Short mmCIF file of C-alpha atoms in Angstrom, two decimals:
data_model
loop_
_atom_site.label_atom_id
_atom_site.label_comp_id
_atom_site.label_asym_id
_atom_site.label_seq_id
_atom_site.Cartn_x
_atom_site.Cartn_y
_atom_site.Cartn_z
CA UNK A 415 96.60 87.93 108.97
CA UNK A 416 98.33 91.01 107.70
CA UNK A 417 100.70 90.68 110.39
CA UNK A 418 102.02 87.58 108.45
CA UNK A 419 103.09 89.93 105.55
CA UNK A 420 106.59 89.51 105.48
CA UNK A 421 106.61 85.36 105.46
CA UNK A 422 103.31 85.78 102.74
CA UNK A 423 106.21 87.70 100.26
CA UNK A 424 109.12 85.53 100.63
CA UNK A 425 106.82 82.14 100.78
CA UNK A 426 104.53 83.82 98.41
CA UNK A 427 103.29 80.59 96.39
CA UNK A 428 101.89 78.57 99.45
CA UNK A 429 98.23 78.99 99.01
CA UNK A 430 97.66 82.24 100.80
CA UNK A 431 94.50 83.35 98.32
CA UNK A 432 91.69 82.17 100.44
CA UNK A 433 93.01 83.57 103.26
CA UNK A 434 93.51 87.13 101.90
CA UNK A 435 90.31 87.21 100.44
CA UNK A 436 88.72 86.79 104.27
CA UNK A 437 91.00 89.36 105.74
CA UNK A 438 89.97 91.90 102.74
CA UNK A 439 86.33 90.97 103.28
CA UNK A 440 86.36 91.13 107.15
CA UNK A 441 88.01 94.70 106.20
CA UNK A 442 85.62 95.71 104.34
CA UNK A 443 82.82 94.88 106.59
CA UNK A 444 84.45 97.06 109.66
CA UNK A 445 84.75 99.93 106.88
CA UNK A 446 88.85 99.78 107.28
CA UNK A 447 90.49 101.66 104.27
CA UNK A 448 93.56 100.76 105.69
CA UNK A 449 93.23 97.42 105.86
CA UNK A 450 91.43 97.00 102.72
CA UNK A 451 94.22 98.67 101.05
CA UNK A 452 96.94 96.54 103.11
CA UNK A 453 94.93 93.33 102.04
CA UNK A 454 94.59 93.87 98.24
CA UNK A 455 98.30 94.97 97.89
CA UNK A 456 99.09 91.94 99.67
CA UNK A 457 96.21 89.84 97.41
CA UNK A 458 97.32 91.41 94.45
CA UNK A 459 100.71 90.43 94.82
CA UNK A 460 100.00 87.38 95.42
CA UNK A 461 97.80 87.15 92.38
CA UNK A 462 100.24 88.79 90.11
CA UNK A 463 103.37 86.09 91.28
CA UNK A 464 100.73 83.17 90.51
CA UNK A 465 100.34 84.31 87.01
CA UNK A 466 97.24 86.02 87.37
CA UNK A 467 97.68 89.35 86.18
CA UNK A 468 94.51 90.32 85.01
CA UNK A 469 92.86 88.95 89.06
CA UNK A 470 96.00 90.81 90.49
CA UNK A 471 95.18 94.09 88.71
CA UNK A 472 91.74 94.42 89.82
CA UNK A 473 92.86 94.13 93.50
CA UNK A 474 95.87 96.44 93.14
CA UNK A 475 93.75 99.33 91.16
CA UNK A 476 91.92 100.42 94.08
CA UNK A 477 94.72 99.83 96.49
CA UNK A 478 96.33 103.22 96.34
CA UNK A 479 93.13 105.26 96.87
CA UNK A 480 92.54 103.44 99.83
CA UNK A 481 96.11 103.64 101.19
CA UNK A 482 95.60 107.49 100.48
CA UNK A 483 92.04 107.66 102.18
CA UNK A 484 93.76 106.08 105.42
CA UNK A 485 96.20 108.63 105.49
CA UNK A 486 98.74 105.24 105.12
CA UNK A 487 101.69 107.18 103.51
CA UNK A 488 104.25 104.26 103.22
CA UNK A 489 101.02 101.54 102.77
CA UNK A 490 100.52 103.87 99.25
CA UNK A 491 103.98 103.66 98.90
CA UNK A 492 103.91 99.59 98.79
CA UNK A 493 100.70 99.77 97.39
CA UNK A 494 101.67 101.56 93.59
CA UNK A 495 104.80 99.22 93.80
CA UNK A 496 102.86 96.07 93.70
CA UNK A 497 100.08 98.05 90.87
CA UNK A 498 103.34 98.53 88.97
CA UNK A 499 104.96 95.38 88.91
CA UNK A 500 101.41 93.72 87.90
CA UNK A 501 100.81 96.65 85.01
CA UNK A 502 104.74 95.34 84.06
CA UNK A 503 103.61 91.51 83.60
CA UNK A 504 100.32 91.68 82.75
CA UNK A 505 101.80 94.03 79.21
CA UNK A 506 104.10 91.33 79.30
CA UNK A 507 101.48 88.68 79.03
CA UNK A 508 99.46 90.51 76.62
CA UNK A 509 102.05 90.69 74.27
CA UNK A 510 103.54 86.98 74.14
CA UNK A 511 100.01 85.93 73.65
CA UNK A 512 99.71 88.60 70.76
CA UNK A 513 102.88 86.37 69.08
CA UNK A 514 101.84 83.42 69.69
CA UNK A 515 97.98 84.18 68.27
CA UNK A 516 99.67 86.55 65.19
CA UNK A 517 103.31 86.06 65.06
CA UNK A 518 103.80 89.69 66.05
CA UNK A 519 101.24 92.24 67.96
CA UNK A 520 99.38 95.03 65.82
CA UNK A 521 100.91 98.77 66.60
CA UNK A 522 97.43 99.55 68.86
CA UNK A 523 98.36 96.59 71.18
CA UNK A 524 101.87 98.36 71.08
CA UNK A 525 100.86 101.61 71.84
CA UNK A 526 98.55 99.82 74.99
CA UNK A 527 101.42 98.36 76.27
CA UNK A 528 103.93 101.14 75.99
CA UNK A 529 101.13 103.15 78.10
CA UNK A 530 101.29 100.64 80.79
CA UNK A 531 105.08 100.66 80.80
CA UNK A 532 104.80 104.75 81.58
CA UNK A 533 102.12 103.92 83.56
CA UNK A 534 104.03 101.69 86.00
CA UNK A 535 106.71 103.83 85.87
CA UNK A 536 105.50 106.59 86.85
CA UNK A 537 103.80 104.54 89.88
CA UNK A 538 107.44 103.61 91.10
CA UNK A 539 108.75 107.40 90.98
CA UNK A 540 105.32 108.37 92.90
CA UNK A 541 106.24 105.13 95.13
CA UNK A 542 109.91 105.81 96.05
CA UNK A 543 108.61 109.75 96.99
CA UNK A 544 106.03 108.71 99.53
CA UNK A 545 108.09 106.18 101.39
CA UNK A 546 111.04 108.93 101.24
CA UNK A 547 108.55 110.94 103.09
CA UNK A 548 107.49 108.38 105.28
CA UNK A 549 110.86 107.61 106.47
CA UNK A 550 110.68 103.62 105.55
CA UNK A 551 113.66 102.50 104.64
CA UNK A 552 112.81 98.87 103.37
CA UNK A 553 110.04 100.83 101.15
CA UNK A 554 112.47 103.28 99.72
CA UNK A 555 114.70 100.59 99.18
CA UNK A 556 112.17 98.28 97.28
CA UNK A 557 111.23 100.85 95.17
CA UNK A 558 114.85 101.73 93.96
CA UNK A 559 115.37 97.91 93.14
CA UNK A 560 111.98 98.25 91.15
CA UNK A 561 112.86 101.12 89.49
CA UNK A 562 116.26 99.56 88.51
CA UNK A 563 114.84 96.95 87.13
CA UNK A 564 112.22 99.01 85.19
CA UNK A 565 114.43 101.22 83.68
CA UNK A 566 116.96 98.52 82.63
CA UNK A 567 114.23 96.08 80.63
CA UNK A 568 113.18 99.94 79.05
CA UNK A 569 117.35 100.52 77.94
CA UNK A 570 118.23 102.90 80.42
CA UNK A 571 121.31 101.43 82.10
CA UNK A 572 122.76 103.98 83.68
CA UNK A 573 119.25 105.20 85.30
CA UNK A 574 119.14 101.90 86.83
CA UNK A 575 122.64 101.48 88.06
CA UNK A 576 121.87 104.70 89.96
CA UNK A 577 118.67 103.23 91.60
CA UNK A 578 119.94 100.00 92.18
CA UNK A 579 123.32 101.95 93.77
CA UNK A 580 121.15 104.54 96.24
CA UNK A 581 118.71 101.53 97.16
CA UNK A 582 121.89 99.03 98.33
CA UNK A 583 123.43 101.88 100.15
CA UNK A 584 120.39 101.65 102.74
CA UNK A 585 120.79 98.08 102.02
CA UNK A 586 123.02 97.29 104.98
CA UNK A 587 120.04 97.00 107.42
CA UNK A 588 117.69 95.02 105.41
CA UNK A 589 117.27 90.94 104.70
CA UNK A 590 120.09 89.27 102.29
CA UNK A 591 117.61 89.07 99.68
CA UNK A 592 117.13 92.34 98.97
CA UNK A 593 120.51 92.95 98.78
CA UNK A 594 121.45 90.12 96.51
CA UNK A 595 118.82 91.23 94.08
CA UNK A 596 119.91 95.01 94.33
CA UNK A 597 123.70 94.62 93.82
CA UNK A 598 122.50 91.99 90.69
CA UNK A 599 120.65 94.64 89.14
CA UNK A 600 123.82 96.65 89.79
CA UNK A 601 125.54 94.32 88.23
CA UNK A 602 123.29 93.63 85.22
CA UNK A 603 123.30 97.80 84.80
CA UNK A 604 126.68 98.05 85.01
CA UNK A 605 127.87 96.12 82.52
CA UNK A 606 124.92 97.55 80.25
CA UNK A 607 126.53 100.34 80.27
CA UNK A 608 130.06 98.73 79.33
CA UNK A 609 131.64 98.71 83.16
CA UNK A 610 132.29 95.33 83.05
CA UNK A 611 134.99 94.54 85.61
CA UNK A 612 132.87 96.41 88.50
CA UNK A 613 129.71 94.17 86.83
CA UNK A 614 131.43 90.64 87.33
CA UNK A 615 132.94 92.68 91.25
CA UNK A 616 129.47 93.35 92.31
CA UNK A 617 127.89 90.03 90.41
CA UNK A 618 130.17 87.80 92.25
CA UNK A 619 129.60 90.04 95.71
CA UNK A 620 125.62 88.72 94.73
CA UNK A 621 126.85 85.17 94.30
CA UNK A 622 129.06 84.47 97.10
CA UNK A 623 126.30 86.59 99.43
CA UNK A 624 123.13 84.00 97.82
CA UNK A 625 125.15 81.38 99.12
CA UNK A 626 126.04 82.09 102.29
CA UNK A 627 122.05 82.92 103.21
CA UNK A 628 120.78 80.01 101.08
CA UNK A 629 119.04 82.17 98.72
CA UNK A 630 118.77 80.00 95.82
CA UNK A 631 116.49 82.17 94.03
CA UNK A 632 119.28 85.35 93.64
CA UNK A 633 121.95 82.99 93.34
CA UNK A 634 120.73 81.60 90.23
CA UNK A 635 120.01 85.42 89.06
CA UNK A 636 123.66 86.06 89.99
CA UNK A 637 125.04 83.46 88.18
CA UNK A 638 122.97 83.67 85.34
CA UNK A 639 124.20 87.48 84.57
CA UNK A 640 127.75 86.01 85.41
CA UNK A 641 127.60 83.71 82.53
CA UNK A 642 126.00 86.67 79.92
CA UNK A 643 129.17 88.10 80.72
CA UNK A 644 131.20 85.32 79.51
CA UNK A 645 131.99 83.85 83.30
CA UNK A 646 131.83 80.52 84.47
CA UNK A 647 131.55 80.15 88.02
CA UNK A 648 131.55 76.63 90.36
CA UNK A 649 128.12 75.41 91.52
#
């Protein structure tokens, strides 16, 4: 089952619950850390990209340890990544059902979810060390397009064009998507930071790559930051 990782991410709304739940339970019955870890980041993930954040969080919490306890360096690494991104939405959650209960959440519910935001943060720097360490490239990478993306929604621009810059230079052996979506958070940075001609450059580099792979999903993205910018492009 885990072996099926890579087509469970990129096809990641196809029903694949049931079946992680029996590869983490036949895990945990052979008293694998490893694959208990590998299972709930994957099952968290999941989780988290069906709108479940609170499900996906109590997966992903004990992910790490068990990563750790494995001696799994780059699993850890993948492992925080996924706890961060779910921390991200499920603060995100919290607080558009604050405004839609009270018009506008109370400064504890503030605090909470400025917390998580550090939280998940620091989770991505911790992240993008281990799989350094490890060596695994497509980790390292995914980590500097999560960072860039973190840092941008927080107002740092320029933090994030760096990320997003170091993770598509490794970018040359990895899958279109990951490219597309690095080089449109490069984009989306740069002109954040008032570069504008290299943003529409690296925005259209996005565009014309989403459509030569078919990736519909990052050539939306790409076009969408286009148009922020004031360009209209042919569809």
């Amino acid at each position: 089952m885990l072996l099926q990782w890579p087509l469970i991410v990129w096809q990641v709304r196809d029903g694949w619950v049931p079946l992680l739940e029996r590869g983490l339970a036949s895990a945990e019955l052979d008293g694998d850390p490893g694959g208990q870890s590998r299972a709930r980041a994957l099952l968290g993930w999941v989780l988290s990209e069906e709108g479940r954040p609170a499900e996906a969080l109590v997966q992903l919490e004990r992910a790490p340890e068990l990563a750790a306890l494995a001696g799994d360096t780059a699993g850890e690494a993948i492992a925080r990544i996924n706890l961060a991104v779910a921390l991200t939405r499920s603060g995100a959650a919290e607080r558009d059902g604050s405004r839609e209960r009270d018009g506008a959440h109370d400064r504890d519910g503030a605090a909470e979810q400025g917390g998580a935001r550090e939280r998940a943060r620091d989770l991505l720097v911790r992240a993008l060390a281990l799989a350094e360490r490890a060596g695994h490239t497509e980790t390292v990478t995914l980590a500097h397009q999560h960072l860039a993306h973190h840092l941008l929604a927080d107002g740092s621009p320029a933090e994030a064009a760096a990320h997003a810059a170091r993770g598509l230079a490794l970018a040359p052996r990895l899958a279109a998507p990951r490219r597309v979506a690095l080089r449109t958070l490069y984009g989306r940075a740069l002109a954040a930071t008032g570069r504008t001609g290299e943003a529409v450059r690296q925005l259209g580099d996005a565009l014309r790559e989403a459509r030569a792979h078919a990736y519909e999903e990052g050539e939306k993205a790409a076009r969408s930051a286009l148009a922020a910018l004031g360009v209209l492009t042919d569809r």
